[in-house]
């Protein structure tokens, strides 16, 4: 097994939660457990395949929990794990910065809309 080397801490963070979709998934799971279909509705531009892949990677990293209910039809919910909850401050800061950035773009006259302001 090759030793993994990170030059700075943010590299280790991005190795786990980096990419286009993972932070968005995590922000949506911050306050409640959600089913796959609910996540898909909240993140309409993600494909089902990508959502499934990202959820699996986050689960493998211990960031989210997957709870399977023994019923028909099958029900699966995802939530932040206890370890994933430690990302709460980081996720909140990302949301706040994004809201401020949208406000700045709007002030500059750009046509941009922020649908949800609650992270």
PDB file of C-alpha atoms in Angstrom:
ATOM      1  CA  UNK A   1       0.000   0.000   0.000  1.00  0.00           C
ATOM      2  CA  UNK A   2       1.362   3.417  -0.998  1.00  0.00           C
ATOM      3  CA  UNK A   3       1.588   6.103   1.653  1.00  0.00           C
ATOM      4  CA  UNK A   4      -0.750   9.018   0.934  1.00  0.00           C
ATOM      5  CA  UNK A   5       0.873  12.425   1.421  1.00  0.00           C
ATOM      6  CA  UNK A   6      -1.035  15.686   1.786  1.00  0.00           C
ATOM      7  CA  UNK A   7       0.897  18.951   1.566  1.00  0.00           C
ATOM      8  CA  UNK A   8      -1.726  20.934   3.507  1.00  0.00           C
ATOM      9  CA  UNK A   9      -4.855  20.026   5.445  1.00  0.00           C
ATOM     10  CA  UNK A  10      -7.278  21.298   2.825  1.00  0.00           C
ATOM     11  CA  UNK A  11      -5.989  18.606   0.459  1.00  0.00           C
ATOM     12  CA  UNK A  12      -7.139  15.926   2.898  1.00  0.00           C
ATOM     13  CA  UNK A  13     -10.524  17.645   3.214  1.00  0.00           C
ATOM     14  CA  UNK A  14     -10.985  17.945  -0.541  1.00  0.00           C
ATOM     15  CA  UNK A  15      -9.944  14.324  -0.995  1.00  0.00           C
ATOM     16  CA  UNK A  16     -13.063  13.351   0.964  1.00  0.00           C
ATOM     17  CA  UNK A  17     -15.631  16.071   0.157  1.00  0.00           C
ATOM     18  CA  UNK A  18     -14.233  17.623  -3.009  1.00  0.00           C
ATOM     19  CA  UNK A  19     -15.916  17.782  -6.347  1.00  0.00           C
ATOM     20  CA  UNK A  20     -19.020  19.372  -7.757  1.00  0.00           C
ATOM     21  CA  UNK A  21     -21.670  17.340  -5.950  1.00  0.00           C
ATOM     22  CA  UNK A  22     -20.449  16.152  -2.547  1.00  0.00           C
ATOM     23  CA  UNK A  23     -20.646  19.522  -0.740  1.00  0.00           C
ATOM     24  CA  UNK A  24     -24.139  20.061  -2.166  1.00  0.00           C
ATOM     25  CA  UNK A  25     -25.262  16.618  -1.002  1.00  0.00           C
ATOM     26  CA  UNK A  26     -23.786  17.219   2.445  1.00  0.00           C
ATOM     27  CA  UNK A  27     -25.438  20.631   2.804  1.00  0.00           C
ATOM     28  CA  UNK A  28     -28.794  19.046   1.978  1.00  0.00           C
ATOM     29  CA  UNK A  29     -28.244  16.367   4.632  1.00  0.00           C
ATOM     30  CA  UNK A  30     -27.156  18.801   7.370  1.00  0.00           C
ATOM     31  CA  UNK A  31     -30.554  19.187   9.016  1.00  0.00           C
ATOM     32  CA  UNK A  32     -32.436  16.016   8.140  1.00  0.00           C
ATOM     33  CA  UNK A  33     -32.234  12.506   6.776  1.00  0.00           C
ATOM     34  CA  UNK A  34     -33.327  12.254   3.150  1.00  0.00           C
ATOM     35  CA  UNK A  35     -34.207   9.513   0.720  1.00  0.00           C
ATOM     36  CA  UNK A  36     -32.475   9.258  -2.641  1.00  0.00           C
ATOM     37  CA  UNK A  37     -35.506  10.631  -4.493  1.00  0.00           C
ATOM     38  CA  UNK A  38     -35.698  13.628  -2.156  1.00  0.00           C
ATOM     39  CA  UNK A  39     -32.018  14.389  -2.742  1.00  0.00           C
ATOM     40  CA  UNK A  40     -32.559  14.093  -6.500  1.00  0.00           C
ATOM     41  CA  UNK A  41     -35.401  16.654  -6.323  1.00  0.00           C
ATOM     42  CA  UNK A  42     -33.250  19.027  -4.260  1.00  0.00           C
ATOM     43  CA  UNK A  43     -30.318  18.641  -6.685  1.00  0.00           C
ATOM     44  CA  UNK A  44     -32.091  18.504 -10.065  1.00  0.00           C
ATOM     45  CA  UNK A  45     -28.956  18.753 -12.223  1.00  0.00           C
ATOM     46  CA  UNK A  46     -27.287  15.630 -10.813  1.00  0.00           C
ATOM     47  CA  UNK A  47     -27.828  12.353 -12.647  1.00  0.00           C
ATOM     48  CA  UNK A  48     -29.120   9.361 -10.725  1.00  0.00           C
ATOM     49  CA  UNK A  49     -25.885   7.491 -11.464  1.00  0.00           C
ATOM     50  CA  UNK A  50     -23.736  10.333 -10.128  1.00  0.00           C
ATOM     51  CA  UNK A  51     -25.906  10.765  -7.025  1.00  0.00           C
ATOM     52  CA  UNK A  52     -25.615   7.058  -6.232  1.00  0.00           C
ATOM     53  CA  UNK A  53     -21.847   7.103  -6.788  1.00  0.00           C
ATOM     54  CA  UNK A  54     -21.313  10.167  -4.599  1.00  0.00           C
ATOM     55  CA  UNK A  55     -23.501   8.744  -1.819  1.00  0.00           C
ATOM     56  CA  UNK A  56     -21.511   5.502  -1.880  1.00  0.00           C
ATOM     57  CA  UNK A  57     -18.200   7.384  -1.675  1.00  0.00           C
ATOM     58  CA  UNK A  58     -19.408   9.535   1.227  1.00  0.00           C
ATOM     59  CA  UNK A  59     -20.695   6.445   3.018  1.00  0.00           C
ATOM     60  CA  UNK A  60     -17.375   4.637   2.468  1.00  0.00           C
ATOM     61  CA  UNK A  61     -15.558   7.642   3.956  1.00  0.00           C
ATOM     62  CA  UNK A  62     -17.776   7.506   7.046  1.00  0.00           C
ATOM     63  CA  UNK A  63     -19.275  10.946   6.370  1.00  0.00           C
ATOM     64  CA  UNK A  64     -22.863   9.772   5.888  1.00  0.00           C
ATOM     65  CA  UNK A  65     -24.948   6.920   7.250  1.00  0.00           C
ATOM     66  CA  UNK A  66     -27.251   4.797   5.120  1.00  0.00           C
ATOM     67  CA  UNK A  67     -30.280   3.372   6.891  1.00  0.00           C
ATOM     68  CA  UNK A  68     -32.254   0.631   5.151  1.00  0.00           C
ATOM     69  CA  UNK A  69     -35.793  -0.005   6.368  1.00  0.00           C
ATOM     70  CA  UNK A  70     -37.111  -3.558   6.113  1.00  0.00           C
ATOM     71  CA  UNK A  71     -40.301  -2.858   4.192  1.00  0.00           C
ATOM     72  CA  UNK A  72     -41.856  -3.153   0.747  1.00  0.00           C
ATOM     73  CA  UNK A  73     -41.155  -1.107  -1.266  1.00  0.00           C
ATOM     74  CA  UNK A  74     -37.625  -0.704   0.104  1.00  0.00           C
ATOM     75  CA  UNK A  75     -36.876   2.549   1.899  1.00  0.00           C
ATOM     76  CA  UNK A  76     -33.351   3.934   2.294  1.00  0.00           C
ATOM     77  CA  UNK A  77     -32.447   7.163   4.076  1.00  0.00           C
ATOM     78  CA  UNK A  78     -29.168   9.022   4.194  1.00  0.00           C
ATOM     79  CA  UNK A  79     -27.999  11.304   6.983  1.00  0.00           C
ATOM     80  CA  UNK A  80     -24.778  12.830   8.210  1.00  0.00           C
ATOM     81  CA  UNK A  81     -22.907  10.444  10.469  1.00  0.00           C
ATOM     82  CA  UNK A  82     -21.569  11.609  13.806  1.00  0.00           C
ATOM     83  CA  UNK A  83     -18.216  12.064  12.075  1.00  0.00           C
ATOM     84  CA  UNK A  84     -19.910  13.910   9.199  1.00  0.00           C
ATOM     85  CA  UNK A  85     -21.476  16.313  11.717  1.00  0.00           C
ATOM     86  CA  UNK A  86     -17.965  17.601  12.399  1.00  0.00           C
ATOM     87  CA  UNK A  87     -18.137  19.208   8.934  1.00  0.00           C
ATOM     88  CA  UNK A  88     -21.092  21.383   9.998  1.00  0.00           C
ATOM     89  CA  UNK A  89     -19.039  24.564  10.490  1.00  0.00           C
ATOM     90  CA  UNK A  90     -17.237  24.083   7.174  1.00  0.00           C
ATOM     91  CA  UNK A  91     -20.529  23.525   5.322  1.00  0.00           C
ATOM     92  CA  UNK A  92     -22.149  26.523   7.011  1.00  0.00           C
ATOM     93  CA  UNK A  93     -19.203  28.732   6.030  1.00  0.00           C
ATOM     94  CA  UNK A  94     -19.398  27.514   2.413  1.00  0.00           C
ATOM     95  CA  UNK A  95     -23.116  28.350   2.298  1.00  0.00           C
ATOM     96  CA  UNK A  96     -22.604  31.797   3.838  1.00  0.00           C
ATOM     97  CA  UNK A  97     -19.789  32.628   1.430  1.00  0.00           C
ATOM     98  CA  UNK A  98     -21.900  31.520  -1.526  1.00  0.00           C
ATOM     99  CA  UNK A  99     -24.821  33.707  -0.404  1.00  0.00           C
ATOM    100  CA  UNK A 100     -22.499  36.717  -0.050  1.00  0.00           C
ATOM    101  CA  UNK A 101     -20.994  35.987  -3.465  1.00  0.00           C
ATOM    102  CA  UNK A 102     -24.428  35.890  -5.117  1.00  0.00           C
ATOM    103  CA  UNK A 103     -25.307  39.199  -3.432  1.00  0.00           C
ATOM    104  CA  UNK A 104     -22.078  40.733  -4.765  1.00  0.00           C
ATOM    105  CA  UNK A 105     -22.804  39.491  -8.287  1.00  0.00           C
ATOM    106  CA  UNK A 106     -26.330  40.913  -8.092  1.00  0.00           C
ATOM    107  CA  UNK A 107     -24.925  44.251  -6.879  1.00  0.00           C
ATOM    108  CA  UNK A 108     -22.684  44.263  -9.954  1.00  0.00           C
ATOM    109  CA  UNK A 109     -25.759  43.911 -12.136  1.00  0.00           C
ATOM    110  CA  UNK A 110     -25.379  40.245 -13.035  1.00  0.00           C
ATOM    111  CA  UNK A 111     -28.549  38.250 -13.443  1.00  0.00           C
ATOM    112  CA  UNK A 112     -28.138  35.511 -10.883  1.00  0.00           C
ATOM    113  CA  UNK A 113     -30.667  33.935  -8.543  1.00  0.00           C
ATOM    114  CA  UNK A 114     -30.222  32.011  -5.317  1.00  0.00           C
ATOM    115  CA  UNK A 115     -33.213  29.699  -4.903  1.00  0.00           C
ATOM    116  CA  UNK A 116     -32.617  28.638  -1.285  1.00  0.00           C
ATOM    117  CA  UNK A 117     -30.842  30.720   1.329  1.00  0.00           C
ATOM    118  CA  UNK A 118     -31.148  28.273   4.178  1.00  0.00           C
ATOM    119  CA  UNK A 119     -28.201  25.930   4.442  1.00  0.00           C
TER     120      UNK A 119
END
